[in-house]
Amino acid sequence: MSEKAPAQAEINIGDVLNGTVEHLAPYGAFVRLESGQKAMIHISEISHNYIKKVEDVLEVGEKITAKVIKIDDKGRIDLSIKATQVKEVRPPVHREDDFEKKLTNFLKFSDEKIADLNNKCKDPRASTKRRTGSSPSGKK
């Protein structure tokens, strides 16, 4: 007679689960879910903000809530804490006005430069004078 493995709770992509951090690695954290299964949270899925080290944000034994984002063919579960958090959205700060101001200033500066060049071309004193007499090497 064969013994059956303990029944595991059905986990689907999109489920929000609770668990405890068991191990930290440079690339993420391993979590023991309440169902007893293991899952991993990649460092890029911990927070919307930049994280240099996993240890800066999580610690072993910490209780977390995360969303299932992937289950591969081998049954490995990938979680995301940031998928359960609301991303702070900041409205753009008058970028159009800034662009319009920059464009206006550029056109003004450009027109001034063109006017200066035109004036230099018309001014007889600004033209270069040719040397007469000896050649550049000093020979005639």
PDB file of C-alpha atoms in Angstrom:
ATOM      1  CA  MET A   1       0.000   0.000   0.000  1.00  0.00           C
ATOM      2  CA  SER A   2       1.251   3.463  -0.813  1.00  0.00           C
ATOM      3  CA  GLU A   3       0.833   6.472   1.425  1.00  0.00           C
ATOM      4  CA  LYS A   4      -0.494   9.689  -0.046  1.00  0.00           C
ATOM      5  CA  ALA A   5       1.303  12.972   0.370  1.00  0.00           C
ATOM      6  CA  PRO A   6      -0.522  15.395   2.640  1.00  0.00           C
ATOM      7  CA  ALA A   7      -3.174  17.318   0.757  1.00  0.00           C
ATOM      8  CA  GLN A   8      -1.869  20.736  -0.231  1.00  0.00           C
ATOM      9  CA  ALA A   9      -4.154  23.720  -0.510  1.00  0.00           C
ATOM     10  CA  GLU A  10      -4.960  24.724  -4.064  1.00  0.00           C
ATOM     11  CA  ILE A  11      -2.933  27.828  -4.894  1.00  0.00           C
ATOM     12  CA  ASN A  12      -3.632  29.859  -8.015  1.00  0.00           C
ATOM     13  CA  ILE A  13      -2.008  32.841  -9.663  1.00  0.00           C
ATOM     14  CA  GLY A  14      -3.502  36.017  -8.206  1.00  0.00           C
ATOM     15  CA  ASP A  15      -4.128  34.577  -4.727  1.00  0.00           C
ATOM     16  CA  VAL A  16      -2.992  36.713  -1.804  1.00  0.00           C
ATOM     17  CA  LEU A  17      -1.294  34.543   0.818  1.00  0.00           C
ATOM     18  CA  ASN A  18       0.325  34.910   4.222  1.00  0.00           C
ATOM     19  CA  GLY A  19       3.647  33.405   5.161  1.00  0.00           C
ATOM     20  CA  THR A  20       6.814  33.676   7.199  1.00  0.00           C
ATOM     21  CA  VAL A  21      10.256  34.573   5.863  1.00  0.00           C
ATOM     22  CA  GLU A  22      12.537  31.544   6.375  1.00  0.00           C
ATOM     23  CA  HIS A  23      15.693  32.445   4.467  1.00  0.00           C
ATOM     24  CA  LEU A  24      17.226  35.535   2.861  1.00  0.00           C
ATOM     25  CA  ALA A  25      19.434  35.438  -0.221  1.00  0.00           C
ATOM     26  CA  PRO A  26      21.089  38.243  -2.228  1.00  0.00           C
ATOM     27  CA  TYR A  27      18.419  37.811  -4.932  1.00  0.00           C
ATOM     28  CA  GLY A  28      15.314  37.477  -2.738  1.00  0.00           C
ATOM     29  CA  ALA A  29      13.607  35.762   0.171  1.00  0.00           C
ATOM     30  CA  PHE A  30      12.189  32.278   0.715  1.00  0.00           C
ATOM     31  CA  VAL A  31       8.856  32.117   2.482  1.00  0.00           C
ATOM     32  CA  ARG A  32       6.988  29.280   4.220  1.00  0.00           C
ATOM     33  CA  LEU A  33       3.309  29.717   3.395  1.00  0.00           C
ATOM     34  CA  GLU A  34       0.536  28.941   5.874  1.00  0.00           C
ATOM     35  CA  SER A  35      -0.263  25.854   3.769  1.00  0.00           C
ATOM     36  CA  GLY A  36       3.271  24.571   4.472  1.00  0.00           C
ATOM     37  CA  GLN A  37       4.524  25.135   0.936  1.00  0.00           C
ATOM     38  CA  LYS A  38       7.649  27.109   0.147  1.00  0.00           C
ATOM     39  CA  ALA A  39       7.678  30.131  -2.152  1.00  0.00           C
ATOM     40  CA  MET A  40      10.165  32.749  -3.253  1.00  0.00           C
ATOM     41  CA  ILE A  41       9.995  36.531  -3.521  1.00  0.00           C
ATOM     42  CA  HIS A  42      12.527  38.005  -5.958  1.00  0.00           C
ATOM     43  CA  ILE A  43      14.226  41.218  -4.770  1.00  0.00           C
ATOM     44  CA  SER A  44      12.508  43.152  -7.581  1.00  0.00           C
ATOM     45  CA  GLU A  45       9.096  42.081  -6.230  1.00  0.00           C
ATOM     46  CA  ILE A  46       9.603  43.242  -2.642  1.00  0.00           C
ATOM     47  CA  SER A  47       8.956  46.957  -3.069  1.00  0.00           C
ATOM     48  CA  HIS A  48       8.205  49.643  -5.651  1.00  0.00           C
ATOM     49  CA  ASN A  49      11.307  51.447  -4.360  1.00  0.00           C
ATOM     50  CA  TYR A  50      14.905  50.477  -5.120  1.00  0.00           C
ATOM     51  CA  ILE A  51      16.302  47.863  -2.743  1.00  0.00           C
ATOM     52  CA  LYS A  52      20.050  47.383  -2.476  1.00  0.00           C
ATOM     53  CA  LYS A  53      19.928  44.470  -0.018  1.00  0.00           C
ATOM     54  CA  VAL A  54      17.030  42.189   0.892  1.00  0.00           C
ATOM     55  CA  GLU A  55      18.139  42.425   4.554  1.00  0.00           C
ATOM     56  CA  ASP A  56      17.356  46.152   4.487  1.00  0.00           C
ATOM     57  CA  VAL A  57      13.643  45.387   4.054  1.00  0.00           C
ATOM     58  CA  LEU A  58      12.934  41.845   5.295  1.00  0.00           C
ATOM     59  CA  GLU A  59      14.188  39.712   8.156  1.00  0.00           C
ATOM     60  CA  VAL A  60      13.974  36.010   8.984  1.00  0.00           C
ATOM     61  CA  GLY A  61      10.824  35.232  10.974  1.00  0.00           C
ATOM     62  CA  GLU A  62       8.910  38.232   9.626  1.00  0.00           C
ATOM     63  CA  LYS A  63       5.256  37.648   8.692  1.00  0.00           C
ATOM     64  CA  ILE A  64       4.408  38.850   5.179  1.00  0.00           C
ATOM     65  CA  THR A  65       1.416  39.055   2.860  1.00  0.00           C
ATOM     66  CA  ALA A  66       2.113  38.566  -0.832  1.00  0.00           C
ATOM     67  CA  LYS A  67       0.385  37.837  -4.121  1.00  0.00           C
ATOM     68  CA  VAL A  68       1.088  34.748  -6.252  1.00  0.00           C
ATOM     69  CA  ILE A  69       2.457  35.979  -9.588  1.00  0.00           C
ATOM     70  CA  LYS A  70       3.773  32.737 -11.082  1.00  0.00           C
ATOM     71  CA  ILE A  71       3.675  28.981 -10.635  1.00  0.00           C
ATOM     72  CA  ASP A  72       6.092  27.130 -12.909  1.00  0.00           C
ATOM     73  CA  ASP A  73       5.902  23.565 -14.305  1.00  0.00           C
ATOM     74  CA  LYS A  74       7.776  22.200 -11.293  1.00  0.00           C
ATOM     75  CA  GLY A  75       5.249  23.745  -8.891  1.00  0.00           C
ATOM     76  CA  ARG A  76       7.568  26.494  -7.642  1.00  0.00           C
ATOM     77  CA  ILE A  77       5.652  29.521  -6.441  1.00  0.00           C
ATOM     78  CA  ASP A  78       6.798  33.107  -7.047  1.00  0.00           C
ATOM     79  CA  LEU A  79       5.327  35.825  -4.859  1.00  0.00           C
ATOM     80  CA  SER A  80       5.195  39.617  -4.990  1.00  0.00           C
ATOM     81  CA  ILE A  81       4.808  41.893  -1.999  1.00  0.00           C
ATOM     82  CA  LYS A  82       4.712  45.019  -4.162  1.00  0.00           C
ATOM     83  CA  ALA A  83       1.681  43.640  -6.048  1.00  0.00           C
ATOM     84  CA  THR A  84      -0.271  43.956  -2.780  1.00  0.00           C
ATOM     85  CA  GLN A  85       0.819  47.569  -2.249  1.00  0.00           C
ATOM     86  CA  VAL A  86      -0.608  50.666  -3.861  1.00  0.00           C
ATOM     87  CA  LYS A  87       1.995  52.406  -5.968  1.00  0.00           C
ATOM     88  CA  GLU A  88       2.262  56.091  -5.181  1.00  0.00           C
ATOM     89  CA  VAL A  89       1.497  58.017  -8.343  1.00  0.00           C
ATOM     90  CA  ARG A  90       2.821  61.553  -8.516  1.00  0.00           C
ATOM     91  CA  PRO A  91       1.340  63.918 -11.086  1.00  0.00           C
ATOM     92  CA  PRO A  92       3.818  65.374 -13.586  1.00  0.00           C
ATOM     93  CA  VAL A  93       5.163  68.790 -12.640  1.00  0.00           C
ATOM     94  CA  HIS A  94       4.345  71.153 -15.521  1.00  0.00           C
ATOM     95  CA  ARG A  95       6.572  69.383 -17.984  1.00  0.00           C
ATOM     96  CA  GLU A  96       4.753  70.969 -20.920  1.00  0.00           C
ATOM     97  CA  ASP A  97       5.371  74.480 -19.578  1.00  0.00           C
ATOM     98  CA  ASP A  98       9.029  73.642 -19.059  1.00  0.00           C
ATOM     99  CA  PHE A  99       9.326  72.392 -22.625  1.00  0.00           C
ATOM    100  CA  GLU A 100       7.561  75.459 -24.020  1.00  0.00           C
ATOM    101  CA  LYS A 101       9.887  77.763 -22.064  1.00  0.00           C
ATOM    102  CA  LYS A 102      12.965  75.877 -23.237  1.00  0.00           C
ATOM    103  CA  LEU A 103      11.799  75.991 -26.849  1.00  0.00           C
ATOM    104  CA  THR A 104      11.047  79.727 -26.675  1.00  0.00           C
ATOM    105  CA  ASN A 105      14.464  80.450 -25.144  1.00  0.00           C
ATOM    106  CA  PHE A 106      16.181  78.303 -27.760  1.00  0.00           C
ATOM    107  CA  LEU A 107      14.439  80.089 -30.632  1.00  0.00           C
ATOM    108  CA  LYS A 108      15.263  83.501 -29.160  1.00  0.00           C
ATOM    109  CA  PHE A 109      18.932  82.553 -28.684  1.00  0.00           C
ATOM    110  CA  SER A 110      19.062  81.034 -32.167  1.00  0.00           C
ATOM    111  CA  ASP A 111      17.596  84.185 -33.788  1.00  0.00           C
ATOM    112  CA  GLU A 112      20.164  86.337 -31.959  1.00  0.00           C
ATOM    113  CA  LYS A 113      23.041  84.149 -33.165  1.00  0.00           C
ATOM    114  CA  ILE A 114      21.802  84.288 -36.771  1.00  0.00           C
ATOM    115  CA  ALA A 115      21.454  88.070 -36.575  1.00  0.00           C
ATOM    116  CA  ASP A 116      25.042  88.355 -35.229  1.00  0.00           C
ATOM    117  CA  LEU A 117      26.355  86.187 -38.062  1.00  0.00           C
ATOM    118  CA  ASN A 118      24.485  88.234 -40.661  1.00  0.00           C
ATOM    119  CA  ASN A 119      25.888  91.470 -39.207  1.00  0.00           C
ATOM    120  CA  LYS A 120      29.449  90.105 -39.319  1.00  0.00           C
ATOM    121  CA  CYS A 121      29.059  89.138 -42.970  1.00  0.00           C
ATOM    122  CA  LYS A 122      27.830  92.637 -43.892  1.00  0.00           C
ATOM    123  CA  ASP A 123      30.466  94.503 -41.828  1.00  0.00           C
ATOM    124  CA  PRO A 124      33.528  95.149 -44.057  1.00  0.00           C
ATOM    125  CA  ARG A 125      35.822  95.434 -41.021  1.00  0.00           C
ATOM    126  CA  ALA A 126      34.860  91.950 -39.881  1.00  0.00           C
ATOM    127  CA  SER A 127      35.986  90.333 -43.121  1.00  0.00           C
ATOM    128  CA  THR A 128      39.396  88.695 -43.180  1.00  0.00           C
ATOM    129  CA  LYS A 129      42.164  90.546 -44.989  1.00  0.00           C
ATOM    130  CA  ARG A 130      44.375  88.739 -47.456  1.00  0.00           C
ATOM    131  CA  ARG A 131      48.082  88.997 -47.120  1.00  0.00           C
ATOM    132  CA  THR A 132      49.925  90.428 -50.037  1.00  0.00           C
ATOM    133  CA  GLY A 133      53.550  89.951 -50.791  1.00  0.00           C
ATOM    134  CA  SER A 134      55.320  86.953 -49.426  1.00  0.00           C
ATOM    135  CA  SER A 135      53.952  83.432 -49.247  1.00  0.00           C
ATOM    136  CA  PRO A 136      53.504  81.685 -45.879  1.00  0.00           C
ATOM    137  CA  SER A 137      56.885  79.950 -46.205  1.00  0.00           C
ATOM    138  CA  GLY A 138      58.625  83.318 -46.578  1.00  0.00           C
ATOM    139  CA  LYS A 139      59.668  82.756 -50.211  1.00  0.00           C
ATOM    140  CA  LYS A 140      58.616  84.983 -53.154  1.00  0.00           C
TER     141      LYS A 140
END
